[in-house]
mmCIF file of C-alpha atoms and ligand atoms in Angstrom:
data_model
loop_
_atom_site.group_PDB
_atom_site.id
_atom_site.type_symbol
_atom_site.label_atom_id
_atom_site.label_comp_id
_atom_site.label_asym_id
_atom_site.label_seq_id
_atom_site.Cartn_x
_atom_site.Cartn_y
_atom_site.Cartn_z
ATOM 1 C CA UNK A 1 87.892 123.088 36.667
ATOM 2 C CA UNK A 2 89.394 124.792 33.627
ATOM 3 C CA UNK A 3 89.405 128.625 33.505
ATOM 4 C CA UNK A 4 89.561 130.573 30.291
ATOM 5 C CA UNK A 5 90.303 134.283 29.619
ATOM 6 C CA UNK A 6 87.338 136.204 28.278
ATOM 7 C CA UNK A 7 88.532 138.127 25.216
ATOM 8 C CA UNK A 8 90.748 141.037 26.266
ATOM 9 C CA UNK A 9 89.160 141.494 29.652
ATOM 10 C CA UNK A 10 91.022 140.534 32.796
ATOM 11 C CA UNK A 11 88.315 138.045 33.669
ATOM 12 C CA UNK A 12 89.181 134.367 33.888
ATOM 13 C CA UNK A 13 85.922 132.335 33.721
ATOM 14 C CA UNK A 14 85.208 128.697 34.496
ATOM 15 C CA UNK A 15 84.469 126.640 31.363
ATOM 16 C CA UNK A 16 81.272 125.503 33.056
ATOM 17 C CA UNK A 17 79.301 128.644 33.752
ATOM 18 C CA UNK A 18 76.081 128.944 35.918
ATOM 19 C CA UNK A 19 73.038 130.060 33.959
ATOM 20 C CA UNK A 20 70.634 131.396 36.462
ATOM 21 C CA UNK A 21 67.401 131.576 34.256
ATOM 22 C CA UNK A 22 65.992 128.419 35.827
ATOM 23 C CA UNK A 23 66.325 130.107 39.305
ATOM 24 C CA UNK A 24 63.626 132.506 37.905
ATOM 25 C CA UNK A 25 61.281 129.490 37.181
ATOM 26 C CA UNK A 26 61.861 130.017 33.418
ATOM 27 C CA UNK A 27 61.694 126.231 32.770
ATOM 28 C CA UNK A 28 59.401 125.184 35.706
ATOM 29 C CA UNK A 29 58.586 126.153 39.242
ATOM 30 C CA UNK A 30 61.679 125.340 41.301
ATOM 31 C CA UNK A 31 62.349 124.264 44.872
ATOM 32 C CA UNK A 32 64.063 127.558 46.084
ATOM 33 C CA UNK A 33 66.144 125.898 48.780
ATOM 34 C CA UNK A 34 67.411 123.323 46.333
ATOM 35 C CA UNK A 35 68.244 126.263 43.929
ATOM 36 C CA UNK A 36 70.371 127.808 46.718
ATOM 37 C CA UNK A 37 72.078 124.485 47.351
ATOM 38 C CA UNK A 38 72.898 124.305 43.599
ATOM 39 C CA UNK A 39 74.439 127.763 43.771
ATOM 40 C CA UNK A 40 76.536 126.914 46.735
ATOM 41 C CA UNK A 41 77.636 123.604 45.382
ATOM 42 C CA UNK A 42 78.676 125.281 42.068
ATOM 43 C CA UNK A 43 80.778 127.871 43.895
ATOM 44 C CA UNK A 44 82.365 125.170 46.209
ATOM 45 C CA UNK A 45 83.356 123.130 43.097
ATOM 46 C CA UNK A 46 85.046 125.994 41.249
ATOM 47 C CA UNK A 47 82.241 127.425 39.023
ATOM 48 C CA UNK A 48 83.085 131.114 39.089
ATOM 49 C CA UNK A 49 80.885 132.568 36.355
ATOM 50 C CA UNK A 50 77.295 133.413 36.963
ATOM 51 C CA UNK A 51 74.727 134.914 34.459
ATOM 52 C CA UNK A 52 71.395 136.335 35.226
ATOM 53 C CA UNK A 53 68.961 139.075 34.029
ATOM 54 C CA UNK A 54 66.073 141.094 35.383
ATOM 55 C CA UNK A 55 63.977 139.266 32.667
ATOM 56 C CA UNK A 56 64.469 135.820 34.232
ATOM 57 C CA UNK A 57 61.420 135.360 36.326
ATOM 58 C CA UNK A 58 60.719 139.077 36.042
ATOM 59 C CA UNK A 59 63.433 139.849 38.627
ATOM 60 C CA UNK A 60 63.118 136.542 40.641
ATOM 61 C CA UNK A 61 66.333 135.137 39.301
ATOM 62 C CA UNK A 62 68.494 138.065 40.310
ATOM 63 C CA UNK A 63 66.714 138.146 43.686
ATOM 64 C CA UNK A 64 67.320 134.416 44.382
ATOM 65 C CA UNK A 65 70.882 134.514 42.940
ATOM 66 C CA UNK A 66 71.797 137.502 45.208
ATOM 67 C CA UNK A 67 70.419 135.776 48.311
ATOM 68 C CA UNK A 68 72.158 132.571 47.469
ATOM 69 C CA UNK A 69 75.555 134.123 46.834
ATOM 70 C CA UNK A 70 75.568 136.353 49.864
ATOM 71 C CA UNK A 71 79.196 137.162 50.762
ATOM 72 C CA UNK A 72 80.456 134.746 48.192
ATOM 73 C CA UNK A 73 79.671 137.315 45.445
ATOM 74 C CA UNK A 74 83.229 138.561 45.817
ATOM 75 C CA UNK A 75 84.628 135.137 44.754
ATOM 76 C CA UNK A 76 82.858 135.058 41.411
ATOM 77 C CA UNK A 77 82.384 136.858 38.121
ATOM 78 C CA UNK A 78 78.800 138.111 37.952
ATOM 79 C CA UNK A 79 77.024 139.059 34.854
ATOM 80 C CA UNK A 80 73.547 140.511 34.517
ATOM 81 C CA UNK A 81 71.667 142.405 31.706
ATOM 82 C CA UNK A 82 69.330 145.214 30.900
ATOM 83 C CA UNK A 83 66.824 146.178 28.215
ATOM 84 C CA UNK A 84 64.571 143.161 28.336
ATOM 85 C CA UNK A 85 62.016 142.914 31.106
ATOM 86 C CA UNK A 86 59.205 140.665 29.772
ATOM 87 C CA UNK A 87 58.416 138.463 26.848
ATOM 88 C CA UNK A 88 57.495 141.573 24.834
ATOM 89 C CA UNK A 89 58.764 144.382 27.021
ATOM 90 C CA UNK A 90 61.942 146.005 25.883
ATOM 91 C CA UNK A 91 63.476 149.297 26.886
ATOM 92 C CA UNK A 92 67.071 150.278 25.825
ATOM 93 C CA UNK A 93 66.610 153.952 26.381
ATOM 94 C CA UNK A 94 69.459 155.808 28.198
ATOM 95 C CA UNK A 95 67.339 156.429 31.307
ATOM 96 C CA UNK A 96 66.183 152.788 31.646
ATOM 97 C CA UNK A 97 69.720 151.341 31.152
ATOM 98 C CA UNK A 98 70.901 153.810 33.898
ATOM 99 C CA UNK A 99 68.116 152.943 36.347
ATOM 100 C CA UNK A 100 68.155 149.214 35.632
ATOM 101 C CA UNK A 101 71.674 148.698 36.924
ATOM 102 C CA UNK A 102 70.814 150.235 40.332
ATOM 103 C CA UNK A 103 67.720 147.848 40.620
ATOM 104 C CA UNK A 104 69.875 144.917 39.656
ATOM 105 C CA UNK A 105 72.600 145.796 42.119
ATOM 106 C CA UNK A 106 70.075 145.920 44.912
ATOM 107 C CA UNK A 107 68.568 142.627 44.114
ATOM 108 C CA UNK A 108 72.062 141.046 43.603
ATOM 109 C CA UNK A 109 73.249 142.586 46.929
ATOM 110 C CA UNK A 110 76.373 143.942 45.427
ATOM 111 C CA UNK A 111 77.709 147.369 44.310
ATOM 112 C CA UNK A 112 79.014 146.293 40.910
ATOM 113 C CA UNK A 113 78.572 143.617 38.332
ATOM 114 C CA UNK A 114 81.466 142.289 36.296
ATOM 115 C CA UNK A 115 79.529 142.295 32.975
ATOM 116 C CA UNK A 116 76.554 144.502 32.044
ATOM 117 C CA UNK A 117 74.915 143.043 28.937
ATOM 118 C CA UNK A 118 72.321 144.428 26.603
ATOM 119 C CA UNK A 119 69.707 141.639 26.629
ATOM 120 C CA UNK A 120 68.404 140.286 23.321
ATOM 121 C CA UNK A 121 69.157 143.231 21.093
ATOM 122 C CA UNK A 122 67.438 141.743 18.010
ATOM 123 C CA UNK A 123 64.078 142.845 19.479
ATOM 124 C CA UNK A 124 64.715 146.624 19.124
ATOM 125 C CA UNK A 125 66.017 149.145 16.684
ATOM 126 C CA UNK A 126 69.780 148.548 16.804
ATOM 127 C CA UNK A 127 70.554 152.267 16.394
ATOM 128 C CA UNK A 128 69.063 152.893 19.976
ATOM 129 C CA UNK A 129 71.401 150.121 21.359
ATOM 130 C CA UNK A 130 74.317 151.990 19.596
ATOM 131 C CA UNK A 131 73.320 155.601 20.382
ATOM 132 C CA UNK A 132 71.889 155.194 23.844
ATOM 133 C CA UNK A 133 72.324 151.861 25.624
ATOM 134 C CA UNK A 134 75.991 151.201 24.981
ATOM 135 C CA UNK A 135 77.235 154.727 25.608
ATOM 136 C CA UNK A 136 75.313 154.723 28.903
ATOM 137 C CA UNK A 137 76.777 151.348 29.831
ATOM 138 C CA UNK A 138 80.262 152.796 29.399
ATOM 139 C CA UNK A 139 79.299 155.746 31.539
ATOM 140 C CA UNK A 140 78.262 153.153 34.314
ATOM 141 C CA UNK A 141 81.582 151.416 33.723
ATOM 142 C CA UNK A 142 83.366 154.754 34.499
ATOM 143 C CA UNK A 143 81.185 155.175 37.566
ATOM 144 C CA UNK A 144 82.366 151.715 38.791
ATOM 145 C CA UNK A 145 78.903 150.000 38.578
ATOM 146 C CA UNK A 146 80.026 147.459 35.986
ATOM 147 C CA UNK A 147 83.505 146.391 34.922
ATOM 148 C CA UNK A 148 82.716 145.297 31.365
ATOM 149 C CA UNK A 149 80.003 145.686 28.801
ATOM 150 C CA UNK A 150 78.490 143.037 26.585
ATOM 151 C CA UNK A 151 75.593 142.156 24.148
ATOM 152 C CA UNK A 152 73.377 139.168 23.833
ATOM 153 C CA UNK A 153 71.008 137.589 21.461
ATOM 154 C CA UNK A 154 70.114 134.788 18.962
ATOM 155 C CA UNK A 155 70.662 136.013 15.446
ATOM 156 C CA UNK A 156 74.469 136.294 14.786
ATOM 157 C CA UNK A 157 74.419 139.042 12.232
ATOM 158 C CA UNK A 158 73.174 141.849 14.444
ATOM 159 C CA UNK A 159 75.575 140.826 17.162
ATOM 160 C CA UNK A 160 78.371 141.074 14.767
ATOM 161 C CA UNK A 161 77.224 144.370 13.298
ATOM 162 C CA UNK A 162 76.716 146.018 16.653
ATOM 163 C CA UNK A 163 80.062 144.778 17.925
ATOM 164 C CA UNK A 164 81.691 146.180 14.786
ATOM 165 C CA UNK A 165 80.128 149.631 15.222
ATOM 166 C CA UNK A 166 80.601 150.013 18.936
ATOM 167 C CA UNK A 167 83.127 148.760 21.442
ATOM 168 C CA UNK A 168 81.885 145.731 23.301
ATOM 169 C CA UNK A 169 83.932 143.413 25.631
ATOM 170 C CA UNK A 170 81.744 140.284 25.283
ATOM 171 C CA UNK A 171 79.179 138.590 23.299
ATOM 172 C CA UNK A 172 76.784 136.048 24.638
ATOM 173 C CA UNK A 173 75.371 133.858 21.987
ATOM 174 C CA UNK A 174 72.899 131.106 22.658
ATOM 175 C CA UNK A 175 71.892 127.976 20.796
ATOM 176 C CA UNK A 176 74.354 128.623 18.043
ATOM 177 C CA UNK A 177 77.104 126.240 19.067
ATOM 178 C CA UNK A 178 76.001 122.892 20.231
ATOM 179 C CA UNK A 179 75.062 119.444 18.845
ATOM 180 C CA UNK A 180 72.236 120.998 16.861
ATOM 181 C CA UNK A 181 73.905 124.202 15.524
ATOM 182 C CA UNK A 182 77.439 125.338 14.910
ATOM 183 C CA UNK A 183 77.230 128.494 12.750
ATOM 184 C CA UNK A 184 78.721 130.574 15.561
ATOM 185 C CA UNK A 185 82.056 129.053 14.495
ATOM 186 C CA UNK A 186 81.878 130.521 11.026
ATOM 187 C CA UNK A 187 79.778 133.661 11.580
ATOM 188 C CA UNK A 188 81.051 135.126 14.895
ATOM 189 C CA UNK A 189 84.099 133.296 16.135
ATOM 190 C CA UNK A 190 86.635 134.708 13.483
ATOM 191 C CA UNK A 191 85.269 138.333 14.002
ATOM 192 C CA UNK A 192 85.586 137.972 17.861
ATOM 193 C CA UNK A 193 89.081 136.595 17.727
ATOM 194 C CA UNK A 194 90.153 139.429 15.523
ATOM 195 C CA UNK A 195 88.646 142.084 17.786
ATOM 196 C CA UNK A 196 89.574 140.444 21.058
ATOM 197 C CA UNK A 197 85.933 140.156 22.028
ATOM 198 C CA UNK A 198 85.133 137.477 24.680
ATOM 199 C CA UNK A 199 82.658 134.813 23.443
ATOM 200 C CA UNK A 200 80.188 133.119 25.820
ATOM 201 C CA UNK A 201 78.297 130.108 24.623
ATOM 202 C CA UNK A 202 74.845 129.684 26.263
ATOM 203 C CA UNK A 203 72.145 126.949 26.050
ATOM 204 C CA UNK A 204 74.439 124.046 25.278
ATOM 205 C CA UNK A 205 71.476 121.835 25.837
ATOM 206 C CA UNK A 206 69.390 123.797 23.292
ATOM 207 C CA UNK A 207 67.180 124.911 26.018
ATOM 208 C CA UNK A 208 66.519 121.307 27.160
ATOM 209 C CA UNK A 209 65.979 119.635 23.826
ATOM 210 C CA UNK A 210 69.363 117.833 24.367
ATOM 211 C CA UNK A 211 68.153 116.238 27.609
ATOM 212 C CA UNK A 212 66.269 113.176 28.582
ATOM 213 C CA UNK A 213 63.216 115.243 29.519
ATOM 214 C CA UNK A 214 63.191 117.043 26.186
ATOM 215 C CA UNK A 215 61.894 120.484 25.180
ATOM 216 C CA UNK A 216 59.710 122.542 27.524
ATOM 217 C CA UNK A 217 56.250 123.324 26.105
ATOM 218 C CA UNK A 218 57.147 126.917 25.207
ATOM 219 C CA UNK A 219 60.175 126.049 23.222
ATOM 220 C CA UNK A 220 60.236 127.744 19.872
ATOM 221 C CA UNK A 221 62.159 125.190 17.811
ATOM 222 C CA UNK A 222 60.256 123.388 15.053
ATOM 223 C CA UNK A 223 58.616 120.044 15.670
ATOM 224 C CA UNK A 224 61.153 118.494 13.385
ATOM 225 C CA UNK A 225 64.037 119.817 15.445
ATOM 226 C CA UNK A 226 62.414 118.500 18.602
ATOM 227 C CA UNK A 227 61.800 115.141 17.024
ATOM 228 C CA UNK A 228 65.515 114.914 15.967
ATOM 229 C CA UNK A 229 66.438 115.792 19.582
ATOM 230 C CA UNK A 230 64.372 112.857 20.750
ATOM 231 C CA UNK A 231 65.991 110.556 18.430
ATOM 232 C CA UNK A 232 69.374 111.802 19.546
ATOM 233 C CA UNK A 233 68.444 111.022 23.169
ATOM 234 C CA UNK A 234 67.348 107.550 22.141
ATOM 235 C CA UNK A 235 70.578 106.887 20.277
ATOM 236 C CA UNK A 236 72.666 107.996 23.233
ATOM 237 C CA UNK A 237 70.592 105.856 25.598
ATOM 238 C CA UNK A 238 71.174 102.824 23.342
ATOM 239 C CA UNK A 239 74.990 103.619 23.517
ATOM 240 C CA UNK A 240 74.842 103.697 27.321
ATOM 241 C CA UNK A 241 75.223 107.480 27.790
ATOM 242 C CA UNK A 242 73.098 110.536 28.544
ATOM 243 C CA UNK A 243 72.511 112.864 25.698
ATOM 244 C CA UNK A 244 73.154 115.931 28.078
ATOM 245 C CA UNK A 245 76.650 114.605 28.779
ATOM 246 C CA UNK A 246 77.438 114.183 25.115
ATOM 247 C CA UNK A 247 76.006 117.728 24.362
ATOM 248 C CA UNK A 248 77.872 119.427 27.140
ATOM 249 C CA UNK A 249 81.272 117.801 26.530
ATOM 250 C CA UNK A 250 80.939 118.851 22.834
ATOM 251 C CA UNK A 251 80.696 122.448 24.006
ATOM 252 C CA UNK A 252 83.450 122.272 26.692
ATOM 253 C CA UNK A 253 85.812 120.888 24.011
ATOM 254 C CA UNK A 254 85.357 123.918 21.777
ATOM 255 C CA UNK A 255 88.143 126.235 22.710
ATOM 256 C CA UNK A 256 86.912 129.455 21.242
ATOM 257 C CA UNK A 257 84.218 130.261 23.798
ATOM 258 C CA UNK A 258 85.481 131.265 27.269
ATOM 259 C CA UNK A 259 82.557 129.685 29.149
ATOM 260 C CA UNK A 260 79.560 127.356 28.566
ATOM 261 C CA UNK A 261 76.564 128.631 30.290
ATOM 262 C CA UNK A 262 74.263 125.855 31.473
ATOM 263 C CA UNK A 263 70.978 126.699 33.088
ATOM 264 C CA UNK A 264 70.826 124.931 36.498
ATOM 265 C CA UNK A 265 68.634 124.990 39.590
ATOM 266 C CA UNK A 266 69.341 121.450 40.926
ATOM 267 C CA UNK A 267 72.448 120.346 42.746
ATOM 268 C CA UNK A 268 72.433 116.905 40.981
ATOM 269 C CA UNK A 269 72.745 118.843 37.622
ATOM 270 C CA UNK A 270 75.673 120.863 38.981
ATOM 271 C CA UNK A 271 77.401 117.610 40.022
ATOM 272 C CA UNK A 272 76.633 115.899 36.725
ATOM 273 C CA UNK A 273 77.639 118.820 34.571
ATOM 274 C CA UNK A 274 80.951 119.037 36.438
ATOM 275 C CA UNK A 275 81.591 115.368 36.077
ATOM 276 C CA UNK A 276 80.997 115.749 32.327
ATOM 277 C CA UNK A 277 84.216 117.737 32.050
ATOM 278 C CA UNK A 278 85.984 114.398 32.069
ATOM 279 C CA UNK A 279 83.296 112.436 30.018
ATOM 280 C CA UNK A 280 84.569 110.104 27.435
ATOM 281 C CA UNK A 281 82.331 109.787 24.401
ATOM 282 C CA UNK A 282 81.768 106.183 22.992
ATOM 283 C CA UNK A 283 83.547 105.779 19.723
ATOM 284 C CA UNK A 284 81.650 106.675 16.603
ATOM 285 C CA UNK A 285 78.778 108.326 18.495
ATOM 286 C CA UNK A 286 79.452 111.915 17.329
ATOM 287 C CA UNK A 287 79.457 110.722 13.704
ATOM 288 C CA UNK A 288 76.024 108.975 14.209
ATOM 289 C CA UNK A 289 74.715 112.140 15.914
ATOM 290 C CA UNK A 290 75.864 114.298 13.033
ATOM 291 C CA UNK A 291 74.062 112.061 10.494
ATOM 292 C CA UNK A 292 70.850 112.426 12.458
ATOM 293 C CA UNK A 293 71.270 116.226 12.899
ATOM 294 C CA UNK A 294 72.278 117.011 9.338
ATOM 295 C CA UNK A 295 68.632 117.689 7.857
ATOM 296 C CA UNK A 296 67.954 120.245 10.737
ATOM 297 C CA UNK A 297 71.504 121.508 11.432
ATOM 298 C CA UNK A 298 71.554 125.358 12.112
ATOM 299 C CA UNK A 299 67.785 125.565 11.962
ATOM 300 C CA UNK A 300 66.895 127.974 14.630
ATOM 301 C CA UNK A 301 63.732 129.832 15.221
ATOM 302 C CA UNK A 302 62.938 133.509 14.238
ATOM 303 C CA UNK A 303 63.097 136.001 17.115
ATOM 304 C CA UNK A 304 63.123 139.808 17.158
ATOM 305 C CA UNK A 305 62.399 142.342 14.494
ATOM 306 C CA UNK A 306 62.276 141.125 10.865
ATOM 307 C CA UNK A 307 65.132 143.355 9.927
ATOM 308 C CA UNK A 308 67.320 141.849 12.615
ATOM 309 C CA UNK A 309 66.897 138.192 11.532
ATOM 310 C CA UNK A 310 69.741 136.298 9.909
ATOM 311 C CA UNK A 311 69.168 135.616 6.238
ATOM 312 C CA UNK A 312 67.975 132.007 5.883
HETATM 313 P P1 NAD B 401 70.263 125.252 28.607
HETATM 314 O O1 NAD B 401 70.442 124.665 27.268
HETATM 315 O O2 NAD B 401 71.357 125.425 29.500
HETATM 316 O O3 NAD B 401 69.147 124.152 29.321
HETATM 317 C C1 NAD B 401 68.768 124.396 30.662
HETATM 318 C C2 NAD B 401 67.807 123.398 31.062
HETATM 319 O O4 NAD B 401 68.417 122.088 31.164
HETATM 320 C C3 NAD B 401 67.129 123.551 32.477
HETATM 321 O O5 NAD B 401 65.808 123.180 32.465
HETATM 322 C C4 NAD B 401 68.017 122.649 33.357
HETATM 323 O O6 NAD B 401 67.285 122.194 34.515
HETATM 324 C C5 NAD B 401 68.347 121.516 32.434
HETATM 325 N N1 NAD B 401 69.571 120.848 32.754
HETATM 326 C C6 NAD B 401 70.700 121.374 33.154
HETATM 327 N N2 NAD B 401 71.602 120.403 33.306
HETATM 328 C C7 NAD B 401 71.041 119.249 33.079
HETATM 329 C C8 NAD B 401 71.433 117.822 33.083
HETATM 330 N N3 NAD B 401 72.735 117.511 33.339
HETATM 331 N N4 NAD B 401 70.498 116.921 32.796
HETATM 332 C C9 NAD B 401 69.284 117.246 32.366
HETATM 333 N N5 NAD B 401 68.914 118.523 32.353
HETATM 334 C C10 NAD B 401 69.663 119.520 32.644
HETATM 335 O O7 NAD B 401 69.347 126.511 28.475
HETATM 336 P P2 NAD B 401 69.355 127.866 29.188
HETATM 337 O O8 NAD B 401 69.146 127.796 30.631
HETATM 338 O O9 NAD B 401 68.482 128.803 28.380
HETATM 339 O O10 NAD B 401 70.808 128.565 28.923
HETATM 340 C C11 NAD B 401 71.838 128.617 29.971
HETATM 341 C C12 NAD B 401 71.960 129.968 30.402
HETATM 342 O O11 NAD B 401 72.524 130.844 29.391
HETATM 343 C C13 NAD B 401 70.694 130.696 30.885
HETATM 344 O O12 NAD B 401 70.301 130.299 32.199
HETATM 345 C C14 NAD B 401 71.074 132.180 30.768
HETATM 346 O O13 NAD B 401 71.898 132.433 31.928
HETATM 347 C C15 NAD B 401 71.941 132.181 29.575
HETATM 348 N N6 NAD B 401 71.159 132.568 28.223
HETATM 349 C C16 NAD B 401 71.128 133.791 27.941
HETATM 350 C C17 NAD B 401 70.409 134.186 26.834
HETATM 351 C C18 NAD B 401 70.432 135.569 26.458
HETATM 352 O O14 NAD B 401 71.112 136.416 27.008
HETATM 353 N N7 NAD B 401 69.647 136.003 25.436
HETATM 354 C C19 NAD B 401 69.620 133.206 26.199
HETATM 355 C C20 NAD B 401 69.778 132.025 26.580
HETATM 356 C C21 NAD B 401 70.457 131.523 27.624
#
């Protein structure tokens, strides 16, 4: 396993990080015992970075991750979030950010988290994130309840703006650096490097588009993006490899994000995603993929308030 430093923090995180949203049934109803096995296997094999949120499974993911980790929590870097509680339920008020961490700590069976992240900030007035949520998160840091403070979301502009106007230690960006999109590299990476902000790359499989199974029914990408994903899977199959291996290795190889967070609830996926660290891509395949993707490259879906969207 390779470990990378997260920005200017003292955290060293595994390049393969464990995304715990599937533990909250976000993709499908899971086998809970198998989910625990997946967590144990990941820790055993050197995955030391785990990311969850009260939103995932409406607290189920935190609950299950906390139970699965047990005493092994001390061996890992644990990140959770606050502010998002349902599809359309957000609360970044000072009081809620304060109470949320206590609830998360109880479910996660720990007395601190390593990173406390403001979850999907594009859905709310950014001034509240700046005036209430982030200052309270720093207060919680001083109280020892979290070690570092981060923000997360899909549009890149608001992440950059908020991180420019307030001090944040890490930014979790999803679906903006993988085989389908790469604008994180131009829109966020140089800014983060200059500021010493740790970058975390989530959804390397584009929330399952870049897998043999394809997108889940609720996926917000356009039909065209999903169709291109299917063509990519077919192309990879023809070249004798699995699209998810190609997609993951592409993200591992990008040195500017400390960790690549993959959603996992199955031990076979943990094993496969670890093996992919040494995957060798067939010659010329990336070029063929790039050609297929070009018409839809960087086409993401709108989320959040209109004023928080990236200009198209
Ligand atoms: P992802 O792109 O990692 O895809 C996860 C899906 O792919 C799951 O259904 C999983 O079962 C499947 N999968 C994993 N490995 C596979 C393999 N080898 N072969 C086939 N299928 C495989 O999407 P994600 O889970 O949304 O993102 C990863 C993590 O990043 C999340 O769990 C979460 O922790 C974090 N995240 C955070 C935010 C945010 O803060 N706003 C947004 C997205 C993701």
